[in-house]
Short mmCIF file of C-alpha atoms and ligand atoms in Angstrom, two decimals:
data_model
loop_
_atom_site.label_atom_id
_atom_site.label_comp_id
_atom_site.label_asym_id
_atom_site.label_seq_id
_atom_site.Cartn_x
_atom_site.Cartn_y
_atom_site.Cartn_z
CA UNK G 1 -17.83 26.28 48.80
CA UNK G 2 -21.26 25.66 47.34
CA UNK G 3 -23.31 25.56 50.49
CA UNK G 4 -25.00 22.20 49.86
CA UNK G 5 -26.09 19.66 52.47
CA UNK G 6 -22.67 17.93 52.57
CA UNK G 7 -20.86 21.25 52.89
CA UNK G 8 -23.07 22.39 55.75
CA UNK G 9 -22.24 19.13 57.49
CA UNK G 10 -18.49 19.58 56.92
CA UNK G 11 -18.62 23.11 58.31
CA UNK G 12 -20.67 22.16 61.35
CA UNK G 13 -18.37 19.21 62.07
CA UNK G 14 -15.33 21.43 61.69
CA UNK G 15 -16.74 24.07 64.03
CA UNK G 16 -18.04 21.55 66.60
CA UNK G 17 -14.56 21.20 68.12
CA UNK G 18 -13.14 23.73 70.64
CA UNK G 19 -9.56 23.48 69.31
CA UNK G 20 -10.69 24.20 65.77
CA UNK G 21 -12.83 27.13 66.93
CA UNK G 22 -9.73 28.47 68.68
CA UNK G 23 -7.67 28.09 65.50
CA UNK G 24 -10.37 29.92 63.52
CA UNK G 25 -10.35 32.77 66.06
CA UNK G 26 -6.54 33.03 65.67
CA UNK G 27 -6.81 33.07 61.90
CA UNK G 28 -9.47 35.78 62.05
CA UNK G 29 -6.77 38.11 63.36
CA UNK G 30 -4.11 37.26 60.77
CA UNK G 31 -2.38 34.49 58.83
CA UNK G 32 -0.44 32.12 61.13
CA UNK G 33 2.36 29.61 60.86
CA UNK G 34 1.84 26.02 62.01
CA UNK G 35 4.27 26.64 64.88
CA UNK G 36 2.24 29.64 66.11
CA UNK G 37 -0.97 27.61 66.02
CA UNK G 38 0.66 24.64 67.74
CA UNK G 39 1.93 26.91 70.51
CA UNK G 40 -1.47 28.49 71.18
CA UNK G 41 -3.87 25.64 70.41
CA UNK G 42 -1.66 22.59 71.12
CA UNK G 43 0.36 20.38 68.80
CA UNK G 44 -1.78 17.29 69.44
CA UNK G 45 -3.62 16.28 66.26
CA UNK G 46 -2.86 19.66 64.70
CA UNK G 47 -2.62 18.22 61.19
CA UNK G 48 -6.01 16.57 61.62
CA UNK G 49 -7.66 19.78 62.87
CA UNK G 50 -6.19 21.79 60.01
CA UNK G 51 -7.36 19.22 57.48
CA UNK G 52 -10.90 19.39 58.91
CA UNK G 53 -10.90 23.17 58.48
CA UNK G 54 -9.46 22.87 54.99
CA UNK G 55 -11.99 20.23 53.91
CA UNK G 56 -14.81 22.45 55.14
CA UNK G 57 -13.43 25.26 53.00
CA UNK G 58 -12.81 27.45 56.04
CA UNK G 59 -9.00 27.56 55.95
CA UNK G 60 -6.26 27.51 53.38
CA UNK G 61 -2.90 25.81 54.00
CA UNK G 62 0.12 26.77 51.90
CA UNK G 63 3.45 25.28 52.96
CA UNK G 64 3.81 26.52 56.52
CA UNK G 65 1.23 29.30 56.34
CA UNK G 66 -2.40 28.89 57.39
CA UNK G 67 -5.03 31.51 56.63
CA UNK G 68 -8.79 31.92 56.41
CA UNK G 69 -10.43 31.44 53.04
CA UNK G 70 -12.91 34.05 51.90
CA UNK G 71 -15.67 31.65 52.83
CA UNK G 72 -14.12 31.18 56.29
CA UNK G 73 -13.95 34.93 56.82
CA UNK G 74 -17.55 35.44 55.69
CA UNK G 75 -18.64 32.57 57.91
CA UNK G 76 -17.06 34.17 60.99
CA UNK G 77 -18.44 37.61 60.12
CA UNK G 78 -21.92 36.22 59.73
CA UNK G 79 -21.65 34.41 63.04
CA UNK G 80 -20.51 37.59 64.78
CA UNK G 81 -23.47 39.51 63.35
CA UNK G 82 -25.96 36.83 64.26
CA UNK G 83 -25.21 35.14 67.57
CA UNK G 84 -27.22 31.92 68.04
CA UNK G 85 -30.67 33.18 68.91
CA UNK G 86 -32.80 31.61 71.55
CA UNK G 87 -35.82 30.35 69.65
CA UNK G 88 -39.28 31.21 70.88
CA UNK G 89 -41.09 28.17 69.52
CA UNK G 90 -40.34 25.06 67.49
CA UNK G 91 -41.80 26.26 64.19
CA UNK G 92 -39.10 26.14 61.54
CA UNK G 93 -37.04 23.56 63.45
CA UNK G 94 -36.05 20.65 61.21
CA UNK G 95 -36.97 17.18 62.55
CA UNK G 96 -34.17 14.80 63.49
CA UNK G 97 -33.22 12.58 60.56
CA UNK G 98 -30.14 10.77 61.74
CA UNK G 99 -29.36 9.18 65.07
CA UNK G 100 -26.23 7.09 65.03
CA UNK G 101 -23.92 5.52 67.55
CA UNK G 102 -20.29 6.48 67.09
CA UNK G 103 -18.54 4.76 70.01
CA UNK G 104 -19.21 2.28 72.81
CA UNK G 105 -16.78 2.77 75.68
CA UNK G 106 -16.57 0.78 78.92
CA UNK G 107 -18.21 2.56 81.86
CA UNK G 108 -15.61 3.34 84.56
CA UNK G 109 -18.04 2.77 87.41
CA UNK G 110 -19.57 -0.49 86.18
CA UNK G 111 -17.69 -2.80 83.80
CA UNK G 112 -20.98 -4.39 82.66
CA UNK G 113 -22.20 -1.03 81.31
CA UNK G 114 -21.18 1.26 78.47
CA UNK G 115 -20.68 4.93 77.92
CA UNK G 116 -22.02 5.82 74.47
CA UNK G 117 -21.02 8.59 72.13
CA UNK G 118 -23.64 9.23 69.47
CA UNK G 119 -24.71 11.84 66.99
CA UNK G 120 -28.03 13.37 65.95
CA UNK G 121 -28.62 15.45 62.86
CA UNK G 122 -29.57 18.06 61.98
CA UNK G 123 -28.26 19.96 65.00
CA UNK G 124 -30.97 21.36 67.26
CA UNK G 125 -29.04 24.55 68.12
CA UNK G 126 -31.20 27.16 69.86
CA UNK G 127 -34.28 24.89 69.82
CA UNK G 128 -32.69 22.48 72.31
CA UNK G 129 -33.50 24.65 75.32
CA UNK G 130 -37.20 24.60 74.41
CA UNK G 131 -37.28 20.82 74.66
CA UNK G 132 -36.56 20.70 78.40
CA UNK G 133 -40.25 20.39 79.42
CA UNK G 134 -40.62 17.25 77.28
CA UNK G 135 -38.78 15.22 79.87
CA UNK G 136 -39.69 14.75 83.53
CA UNK G 137 -36.08 15.00 84.55
CA UNK G 138 -34.15 17.30 82.29
CA UNK G 139 -32.33 20.58 82.56
CA UNK G 140 -30.74 22.79 79.97
CA UNK G 141 -27.22 23.98 80.82
CA UNK G 142 -26.32 27.34 79.26
CA UNK G 143 -22.71 26.76 80.27
CA UNK G 144 -22.18 23.70 78.10
CA UNK G 145 -25.03 24.32 75.62
CA UNK G 146 -26.62 20.97 76.34
CA UNK G 147 -29.82 19.36 77.53
CA UNK G 148 -29.15 16.81 80.29
CA UNK G 149 -31.85 14.16 80.61
CA UNK G 150 -32.08 11.51 83.30
CA UNK G 151 -33.99 8.30 82.59
CA UNK G 152 -33.57 5.88 85.47
CA UNK G 153 -29.86 5.22 85.84
CA UNK G 154 -29.15 6.45 82.32
CA UNK G 155 -27.90 9.99 81.89
CA UNK G 156 -28.21 11.47 78.40
CA UNK G 157 -26.46 14.69 77.42
CA UNK G 158 -27.68 16.23 74.19
CA UNK G 159 -25.42 19.01 72.89
CA UNK G 160 -26.66 21.77 70.59
CA UNK G 161 -23.86 20.74 68.19
CA UNK G 162 -25.51 17.34 67.64
CA UNK G 163 -23.19 15.28 69.84
CA UNK G 164 -24.82 12.97 72.38
CA UNK G 165 -23.34 11.07 75.32
CA UNK G 166 -25.10 8.40 77.39
CA UNK G 167 -23.88 6.69 80.55
CA UNK G 168 -24.81 3.38 82.21
CA UNK G 169 -26.12 1.74 79.03
CA UNK G 170 -26.35 -2.07 79.03
CA UNK G 171 -25.86 -2.79 75.32
CA UNK G 172 -25.74 -1.29 71.86
CA UNK G 173 -29.37 -2.38 71.35
CA UNK G 174 -30.40 -0.45 74.46
CA UNK G 175 -28.50 2.61 73.21
CA UNK G 176 -30.32 2.35 69.85
CA UNK G 177 -33.67 2.10 71.63
CA UNK G 178 -32.94 5.11 73.85
CA UNK G 179 -31.84 7.17 70.82
CA UNK G 180 -34.93 6.14 68.85
CA UNK G 181 -37.23 7.08 71.73
CA UNK G 182 -35.47 10.42 72.04
CA UNK G 183 -35.82 11.05 68.32
CA UNK G 184 -39.56 10.13 68.36
CA UNK G 185 -40.28 12.37 71.37
CA UNK G 186 -38.41 15.34 69.90
CA UNK G 187 -39.83 14.93 66.39
CA UNK G 188 -43.38 14.73 67.78
CA UNK G 189 -42.84 18.07 69.51
CA UNK G 190 -41.26 19.59 66.38
CA UNK G 191 -44.20 18.38 64.26
CA UNK G 192 -46.61 20.27 66.53
CA UNK G 193 -44.45 23.38 66.11
CA UNK G 194 -45.24 24.84 69.53
CA UNK G 195 -43.12 24.94 72.64
CA UNK G 196 -43.95 22.08 75.01
CA UNK G 197 -45.82 23.31 78.09
CA UNK G 198 -43.78 23.59 81.26
CA UNK G 199 -44.10 20.45 83.30
CA UNK G 200 -43.76 19.99 87.03
CA UNK G 201 -40.41 18.43 87.74
CA UNK G 202 -40.11 15.17 89.66
CA UNK G 203 -38.53 15.77 93.02
CA UNK G 204 -35.48 13.92 94.26
CA UNK G 205 -35.44 12.43 97.75
CA UNK G 206 -32.53 11.45 99.99
CA UNK G 207 -32.96 7.69 99.30
CA UNK G 208 -32.28 8.33 95.63
CA UNK G 209 -29.25 10.49 96.39
CA UNK G 210 -27.92 7.82 98.76
CA UNK G 211 -28.00 5.22 95.96
CA UNK G 212 -25.17 7.06 94.16
CA UNK G 213 -22.93 7.80 97.18
CA UNK G 214 -19.86 5.62 97.92
CA UNK G 215 -21.60 4.08 101.01
CA UNK G 216 -18.33 3.73 102.95
CA UNK G 217 -19.41 5.97 105.86
CA UNK G 218 -15.86 7.34 105.92
CA UNK G 219 -16.99 10.68 107.49
CA UNK G 220 -14.67 12.79 105.30
CA UNK G 221 -17.64 15.02 104.47
CA UNK G 222 -18.12 15.80 108.16
CA UNK G 223 -21.26 13.64 108.47
CA UNK G 224 -21.61 10.45 110.49
CA UNK G 225 -22.62 8.37 107.45
CA UNK G 226 -23.38 8.55 103.75
CA UNK G 227 -27.08 8.39 104.59
CA UNK G 228 -26.78 11.43 106.88
CA UNK G 229 -24.89 13.21 104.08
CA UNK G 230 -27.72 12.41 101.65
CA UNK G 231 -30.33 13.86 104.02
CA UNK G 232 -28.33 17.05 104.53
CA UNK G 233 -27.62 17.38 100.80
CA UNK G 234 -31.34 17.17 99.96
CA UNK G 235 -32.01 19.70 102.71
CA UNK G 236 -29.48 22.09 101.16
CA UNK G 237 -27.31 21.98 104.29
CA UNK G 238 -24.14 20.61 102.68
CA UNK G 239 -22.48 20.53 99.27
CA UNK G 240 -21.79 17.60 96.96
CA UNK G 241 -18.14 18.67 96.75
CA UNK G 242 -17.65 17.80 100.44
CA UNK G 243 -17.73 14.12 99.56
CA UNK G 244 -14.20 14.02 98.14
CA UNK G 245 -14.23 10.21 97.57
CA UNK G 246 -16.71 10.93 94.76
CA UNK G 247 -13.86 12.55 92.84
CA UNK G 248 -12.21 9.14 92.39
CA UNK G 249 -12.43 7.78 88.82
CA UNK G 250 -14.45 4.76 89.94
CA UNK G 251 -17.29 7.10 90.97
CA UNK G 252 -17.20 9.24 87.82
CA UNK G 253 -20.62 8.09 86.61
CA UNK G 254 -22.19 8.41 90.08
CA UNK G 255 -20.84 11.94 90.36
CA UNK G 256 -22.22 12.83 86.94
CA UNK G 257 -25.64 11.51 87.99
CA UNK G 258 -25.56 13.28 91.36
CA UNK G 259 -24.71 16.56 89.64
CA UNK G 260 -27.78 16.10 87.43
CA UNK G 261 -29.99 15.16 90.41
CA UNK G 262 -28.78 18.23 92.31
CA UNK G 263 -30.58 20.38 89.75
CA UNK G 264 -33.95 19.08 90.94
CA UNK G 265 -33.37 19.55 94.67
S1 LIG F 301 -17.43 11.61 102.41
FE1 LIG F 301 -18.79 10.63 100.95
S2 LIG F 301 -18.33 8.47 101.23
FE2 LIG F 301 -17.59 9.49 103.04
S3 LIG F 301 -19.30 9.47 104.50
FE3 LIG F 301 -19.43 11.36 103.42
S4 LIG F 301 -20.85 10.88 101.78
FE4 LIG F 301 -20.11 8.93 102.51
#
């Protein structure tokens, strides 16, 4: 492993996946057989995951035995010594070079829209959290390690690993434009090197919440109507989870948006 640009990319791609991280953690304990790995991490796409680790130089595969390479072991040790540090400012953060669309998937809630899977590089890692004030409606989630940005109906989730998802996008051209705007905004902040100043968040009102509810007035939530539910939700007197119809696949995008809006209530 020479540690060049391509190698760094292979390693970060290999470690961006939860199954592969799990396999690495297993291998850190001892050498494993394929059957042991399949039992603990799942047999689905096991060959692919192992190949990704091998190509990145992290794991060695001999017949049925899988083990860490020396590079893989050093990589894990280094990571354990230096957990991802929360950055204090943007100095030293590399500007985004690549923004590319990987997949356009049909949006479950609206057949005329797309769900986009994209990629930005280099990864923003610990700097991502500092970017929250750049956007009027954005929140950083420690749980998933991602910055969630709302722009109109579009919900953008920017993961510290470089993966990006966008919902309710009208076309590939729109997705490109959104990505470009994101890249320009972030790179402008990185060029200044300082943390963006905290910005007052835009508040959400009940009319906006109502827009994303099923509007069937079914009363399952215990309220007389969806509008009444929206008012009580904004007032903090009920919980989003009480609207069980929102769990249906056809409302998946609305639910995702409402969860993001809830953060600003
Ligand atoms: S459960 Fe949901 S869909 Fe039914 S009335 Fe309440 S908010 Fe509306």
